[in-house]
PDB file of C-alpha atoms in Angstrom:
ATOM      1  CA  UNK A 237       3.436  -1.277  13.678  1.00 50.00           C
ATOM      2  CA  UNK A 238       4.445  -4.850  12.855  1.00 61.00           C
ATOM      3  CA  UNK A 239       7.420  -6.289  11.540  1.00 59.00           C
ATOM      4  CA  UNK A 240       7.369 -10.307  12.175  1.00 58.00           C
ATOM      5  CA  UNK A 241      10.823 -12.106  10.516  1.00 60.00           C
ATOM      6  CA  UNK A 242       9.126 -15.611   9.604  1.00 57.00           C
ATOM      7  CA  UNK A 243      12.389 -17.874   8.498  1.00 57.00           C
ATOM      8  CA  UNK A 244      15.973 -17.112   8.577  1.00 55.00           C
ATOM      9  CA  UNK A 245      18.990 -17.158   6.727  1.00 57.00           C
ATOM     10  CA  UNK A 246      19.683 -16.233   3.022  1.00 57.00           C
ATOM     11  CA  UNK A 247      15.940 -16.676   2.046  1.00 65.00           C
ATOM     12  CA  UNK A 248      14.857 -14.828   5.148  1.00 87.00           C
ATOM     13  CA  UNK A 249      10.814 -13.392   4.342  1.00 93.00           C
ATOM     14  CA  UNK A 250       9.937 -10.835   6.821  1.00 95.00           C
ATOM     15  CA  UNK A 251       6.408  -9.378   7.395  1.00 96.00           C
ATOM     16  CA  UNK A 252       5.435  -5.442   7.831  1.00 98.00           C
ATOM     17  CA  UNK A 253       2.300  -4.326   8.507  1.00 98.00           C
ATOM     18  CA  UNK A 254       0.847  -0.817   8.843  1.00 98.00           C
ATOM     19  CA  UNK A 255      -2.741   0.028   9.356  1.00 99.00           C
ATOM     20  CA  UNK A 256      -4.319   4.274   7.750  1.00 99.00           C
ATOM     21  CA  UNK A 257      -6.309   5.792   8.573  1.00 99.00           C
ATOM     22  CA  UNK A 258      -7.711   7.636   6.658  1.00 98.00           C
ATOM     23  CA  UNK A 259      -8.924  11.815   7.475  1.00 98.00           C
ATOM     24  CA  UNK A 260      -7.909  14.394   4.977  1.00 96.00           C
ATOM     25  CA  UNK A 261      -5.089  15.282   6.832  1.00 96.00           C
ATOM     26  CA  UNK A 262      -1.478  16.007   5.716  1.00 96.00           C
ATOM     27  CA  UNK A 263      -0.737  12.625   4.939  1.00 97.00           C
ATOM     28  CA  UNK A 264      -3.531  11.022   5.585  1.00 98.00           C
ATOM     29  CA  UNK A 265      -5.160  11.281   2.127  1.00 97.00           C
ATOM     30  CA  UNK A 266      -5.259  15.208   1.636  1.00 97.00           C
ATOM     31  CA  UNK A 267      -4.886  15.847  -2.048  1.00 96.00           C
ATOM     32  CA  UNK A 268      -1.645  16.267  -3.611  1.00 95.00           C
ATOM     33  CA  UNK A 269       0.304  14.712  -0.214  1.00 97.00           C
ATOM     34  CA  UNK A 270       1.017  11.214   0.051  1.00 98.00           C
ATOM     35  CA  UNK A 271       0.282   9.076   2.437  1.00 99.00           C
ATOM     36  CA  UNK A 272       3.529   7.186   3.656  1.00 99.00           C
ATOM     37  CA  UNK A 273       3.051   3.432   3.723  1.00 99.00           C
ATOM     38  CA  UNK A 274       6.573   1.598   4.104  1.00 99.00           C
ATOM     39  CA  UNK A 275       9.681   2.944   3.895  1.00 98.00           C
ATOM     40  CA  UNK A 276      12.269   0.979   2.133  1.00 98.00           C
ATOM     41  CA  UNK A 277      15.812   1.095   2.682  1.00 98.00           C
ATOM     42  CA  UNK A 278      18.418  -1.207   0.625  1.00 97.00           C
ATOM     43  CA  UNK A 279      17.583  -3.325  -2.134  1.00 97.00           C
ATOM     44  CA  UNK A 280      14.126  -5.922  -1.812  1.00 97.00           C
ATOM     45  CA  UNK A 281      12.222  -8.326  -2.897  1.00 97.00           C
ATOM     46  CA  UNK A 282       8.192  -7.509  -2.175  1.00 98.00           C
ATOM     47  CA  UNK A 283       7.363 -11.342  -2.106  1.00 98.00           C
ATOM     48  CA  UNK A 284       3.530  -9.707  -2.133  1.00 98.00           C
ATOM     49  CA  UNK A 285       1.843  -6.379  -0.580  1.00 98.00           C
ATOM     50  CA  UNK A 286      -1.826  -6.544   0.097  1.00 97.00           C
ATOM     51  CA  UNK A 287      -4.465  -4.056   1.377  1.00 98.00           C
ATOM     52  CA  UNK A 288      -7.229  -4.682   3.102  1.00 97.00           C
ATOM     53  CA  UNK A 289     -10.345  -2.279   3.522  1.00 97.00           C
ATOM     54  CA  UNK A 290     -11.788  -2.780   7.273  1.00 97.00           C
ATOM     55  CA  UNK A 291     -13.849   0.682   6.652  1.00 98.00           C
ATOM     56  CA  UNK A 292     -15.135   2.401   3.471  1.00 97.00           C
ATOM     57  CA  UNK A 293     -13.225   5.084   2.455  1.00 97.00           C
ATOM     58  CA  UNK A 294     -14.638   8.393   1.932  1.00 97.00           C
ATOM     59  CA  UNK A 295     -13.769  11.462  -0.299  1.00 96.00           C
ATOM     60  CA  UNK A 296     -14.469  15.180   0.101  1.00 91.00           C
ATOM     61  CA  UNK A 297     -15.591  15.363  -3.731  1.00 84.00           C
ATOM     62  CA  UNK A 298     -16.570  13.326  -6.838  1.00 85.00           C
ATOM     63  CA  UNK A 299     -13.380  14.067  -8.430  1.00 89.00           C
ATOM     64  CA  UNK A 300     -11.403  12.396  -5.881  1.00 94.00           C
ATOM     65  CA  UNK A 301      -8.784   9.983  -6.998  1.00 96.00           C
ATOM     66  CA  UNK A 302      -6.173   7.402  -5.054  1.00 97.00           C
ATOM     67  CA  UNK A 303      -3.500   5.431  -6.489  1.00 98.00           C
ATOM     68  CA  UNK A 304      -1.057   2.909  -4.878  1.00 98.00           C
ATOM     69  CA  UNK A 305       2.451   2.798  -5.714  1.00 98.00           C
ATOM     70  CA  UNK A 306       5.849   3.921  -4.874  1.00 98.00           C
ATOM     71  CA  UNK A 307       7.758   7.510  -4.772  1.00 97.00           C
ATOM     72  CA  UNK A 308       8.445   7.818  -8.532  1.00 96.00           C
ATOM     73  CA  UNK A 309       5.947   5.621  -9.583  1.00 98.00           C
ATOM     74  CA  UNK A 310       2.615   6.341  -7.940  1.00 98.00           C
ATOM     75  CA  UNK A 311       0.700   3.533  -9.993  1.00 98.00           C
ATOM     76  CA  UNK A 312       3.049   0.761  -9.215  1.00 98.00           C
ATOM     77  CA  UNK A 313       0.793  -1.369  -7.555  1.00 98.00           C
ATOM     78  CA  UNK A 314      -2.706  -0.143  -8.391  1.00 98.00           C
ATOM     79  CA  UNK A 315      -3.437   2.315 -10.724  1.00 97.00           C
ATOM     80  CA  UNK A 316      -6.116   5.596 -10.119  1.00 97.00           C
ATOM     81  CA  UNK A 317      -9.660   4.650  -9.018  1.00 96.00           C
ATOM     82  CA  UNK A 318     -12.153   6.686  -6.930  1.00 96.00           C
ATOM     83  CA  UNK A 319     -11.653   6.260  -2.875  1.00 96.00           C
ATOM     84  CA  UNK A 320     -15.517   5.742  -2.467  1.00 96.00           C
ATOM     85  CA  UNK A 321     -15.145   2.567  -4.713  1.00 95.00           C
ATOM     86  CA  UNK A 322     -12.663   0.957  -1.878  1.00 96.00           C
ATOM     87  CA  UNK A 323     -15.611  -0.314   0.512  1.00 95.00           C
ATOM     88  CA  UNK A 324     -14.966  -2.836   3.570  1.00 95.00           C
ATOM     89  CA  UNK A 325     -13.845  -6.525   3.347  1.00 94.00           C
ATOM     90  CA  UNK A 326     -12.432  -5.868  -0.096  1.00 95.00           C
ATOM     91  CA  UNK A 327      -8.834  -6.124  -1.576  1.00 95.00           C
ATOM     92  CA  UNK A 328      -7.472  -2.882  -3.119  1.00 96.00           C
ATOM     93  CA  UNK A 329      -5.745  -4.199  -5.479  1.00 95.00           C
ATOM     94  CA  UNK A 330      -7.452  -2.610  -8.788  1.00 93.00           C
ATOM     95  CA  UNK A 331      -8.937   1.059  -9.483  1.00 92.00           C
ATOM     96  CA  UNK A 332     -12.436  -0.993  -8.932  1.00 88.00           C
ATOM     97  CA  UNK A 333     -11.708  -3.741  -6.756  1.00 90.00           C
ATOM     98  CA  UNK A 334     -14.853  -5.919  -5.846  1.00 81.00           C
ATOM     99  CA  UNK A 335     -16.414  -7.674  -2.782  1.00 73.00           C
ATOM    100  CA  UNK A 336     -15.378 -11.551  -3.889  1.00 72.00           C
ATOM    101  CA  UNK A 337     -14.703 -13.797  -1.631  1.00 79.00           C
ATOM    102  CA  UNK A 338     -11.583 -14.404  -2.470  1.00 84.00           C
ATOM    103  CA  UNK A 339      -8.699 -12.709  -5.292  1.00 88.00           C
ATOM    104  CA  UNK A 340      -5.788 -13.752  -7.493  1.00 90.00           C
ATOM    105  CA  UNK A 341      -2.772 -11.649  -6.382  1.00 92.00           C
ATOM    106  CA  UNK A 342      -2.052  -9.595  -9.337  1.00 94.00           C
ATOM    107  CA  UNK A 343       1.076  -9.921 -11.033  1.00 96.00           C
ATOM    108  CA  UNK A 344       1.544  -5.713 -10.032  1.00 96.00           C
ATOM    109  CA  UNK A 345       1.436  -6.821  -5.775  1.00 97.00           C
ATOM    110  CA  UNK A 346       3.897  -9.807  -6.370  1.00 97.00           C
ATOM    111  CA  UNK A 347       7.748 -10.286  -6.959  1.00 97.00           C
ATOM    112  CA  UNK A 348       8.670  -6.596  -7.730  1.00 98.00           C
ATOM    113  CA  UNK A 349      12.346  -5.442  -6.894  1.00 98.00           C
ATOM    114  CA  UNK A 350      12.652  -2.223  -4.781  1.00 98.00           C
ATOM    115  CA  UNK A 351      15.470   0.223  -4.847  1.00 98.00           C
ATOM    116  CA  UNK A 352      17.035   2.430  -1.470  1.00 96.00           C
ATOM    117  CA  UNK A 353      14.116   5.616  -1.232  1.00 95.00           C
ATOM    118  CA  UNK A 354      11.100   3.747  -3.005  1.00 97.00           C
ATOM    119  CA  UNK A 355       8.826   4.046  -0.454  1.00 98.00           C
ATOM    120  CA  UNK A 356       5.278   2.329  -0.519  1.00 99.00           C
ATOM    121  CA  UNK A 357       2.694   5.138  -0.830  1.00 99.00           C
ATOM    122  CA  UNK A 358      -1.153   5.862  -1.560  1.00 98.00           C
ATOM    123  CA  UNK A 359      -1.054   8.942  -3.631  1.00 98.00           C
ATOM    124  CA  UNK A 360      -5.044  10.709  -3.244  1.00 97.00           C
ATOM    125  CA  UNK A 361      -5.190  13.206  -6.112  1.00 94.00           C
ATOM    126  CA  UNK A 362      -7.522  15.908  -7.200  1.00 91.00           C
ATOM    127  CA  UNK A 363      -9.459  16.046  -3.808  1.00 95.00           C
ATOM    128  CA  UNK A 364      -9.810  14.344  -0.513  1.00 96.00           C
ATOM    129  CA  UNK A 365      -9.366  10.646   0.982  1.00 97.00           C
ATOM    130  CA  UNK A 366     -11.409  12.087   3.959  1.00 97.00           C
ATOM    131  CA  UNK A 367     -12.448   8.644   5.905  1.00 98.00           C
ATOM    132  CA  UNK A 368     -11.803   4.816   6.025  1.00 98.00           C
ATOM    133  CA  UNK A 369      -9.509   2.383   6.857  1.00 99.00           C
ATOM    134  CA  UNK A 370      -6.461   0.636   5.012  1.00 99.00           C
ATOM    135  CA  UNK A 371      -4.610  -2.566   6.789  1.00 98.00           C
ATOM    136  CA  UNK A 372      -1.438  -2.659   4.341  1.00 99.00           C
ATOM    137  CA  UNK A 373       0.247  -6.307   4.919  1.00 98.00           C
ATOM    138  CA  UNK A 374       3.875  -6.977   2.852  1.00 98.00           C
ATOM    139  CA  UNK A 375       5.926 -10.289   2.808  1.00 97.00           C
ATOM    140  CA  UNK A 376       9.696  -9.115   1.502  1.00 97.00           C
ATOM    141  CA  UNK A 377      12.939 -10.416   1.202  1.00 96.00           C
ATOM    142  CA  UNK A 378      16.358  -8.391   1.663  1.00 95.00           C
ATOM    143  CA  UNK A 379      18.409  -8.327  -1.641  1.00 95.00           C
ATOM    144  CA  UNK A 380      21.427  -6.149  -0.277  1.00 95.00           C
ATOM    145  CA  UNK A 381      22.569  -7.232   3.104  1.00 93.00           C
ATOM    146  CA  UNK A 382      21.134  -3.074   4.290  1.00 95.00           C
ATOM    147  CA  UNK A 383      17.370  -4.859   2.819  1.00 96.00           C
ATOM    148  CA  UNK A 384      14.605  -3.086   4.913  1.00 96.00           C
ATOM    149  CA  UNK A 385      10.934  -2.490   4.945  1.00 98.00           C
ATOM    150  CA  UNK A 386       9.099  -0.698   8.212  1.00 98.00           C
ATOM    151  CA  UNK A 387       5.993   1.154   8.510  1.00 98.00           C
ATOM    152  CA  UNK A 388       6.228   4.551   7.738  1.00 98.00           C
TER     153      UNK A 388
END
């Protein structure tokens, strides 16, 4: 768990950090659970949210599907892609992300308002996230003066 508050005053960005893993457990990528990320209290600004794969991720079957988003909106970020397509030193930022040495933030991990209860969440669907590693990374600003993001 990591919260770091980088400048102060009105423009204050703060940074959260959370590393999953992931097993199969209850919410830790069994299907039809999700996986709690940040939870967001207030009114903020995600400046940007990144996620970083530091170990494949594994599924139980082919059918397997993960999705990165918000409660209410489980695509927000990233839309569905297989788990087993998320392999190490890669960005998740698309259903296919690839090994490049470096990304353009897409416009869906950048500047996006967030209400009181819209928690960040990976949402695995249809089977089992069942291994790998996630380090989840967000800059945000408070929009209300109760503006909060923590690890989940």
């Amino acid at each position: 768990m990591a919260v770091v508050k980088l400048s102060s005053g009105v423009n204050n960005i703060t940074r959260t950090a959370k590393t999953i893993t992931f097993t199969g457990g209850a919410a830790l990528g069994v299907a039809g659970t999700a996986v709690p990320i940040f939870t967001v209290t207030g009114e903020v600004l995600i400046v940007i949210l990144t996620a970083f794969c530091t170990s494949d991720l594994t599924e139980g079957g082919g059918t397997a599907q993960i999705s990165l988003g918000v409660v209410g909106n489980v695509t927000l970020f990233v839309s569905a892609g297989q788990p087993i397509d998320i392999d190490v030193n890669e960005y998740w930022t698309t259903a296919n992300p690839s090994a490049a040495g470096g990304i353009a933030v897409p416009a869906a991990m950048k500047d996006i308002l967030l209400i009181n209860g819209a928690d960040i969440i990976a949402d695995p669907t249809t089977d089992d996230t069942t291994g790998g590693v996630i380090d989840f990374m967000t800059l945000w600003r408070p929009v209300s003066a109760d503006g909060l993001v923590v690890p989940a």
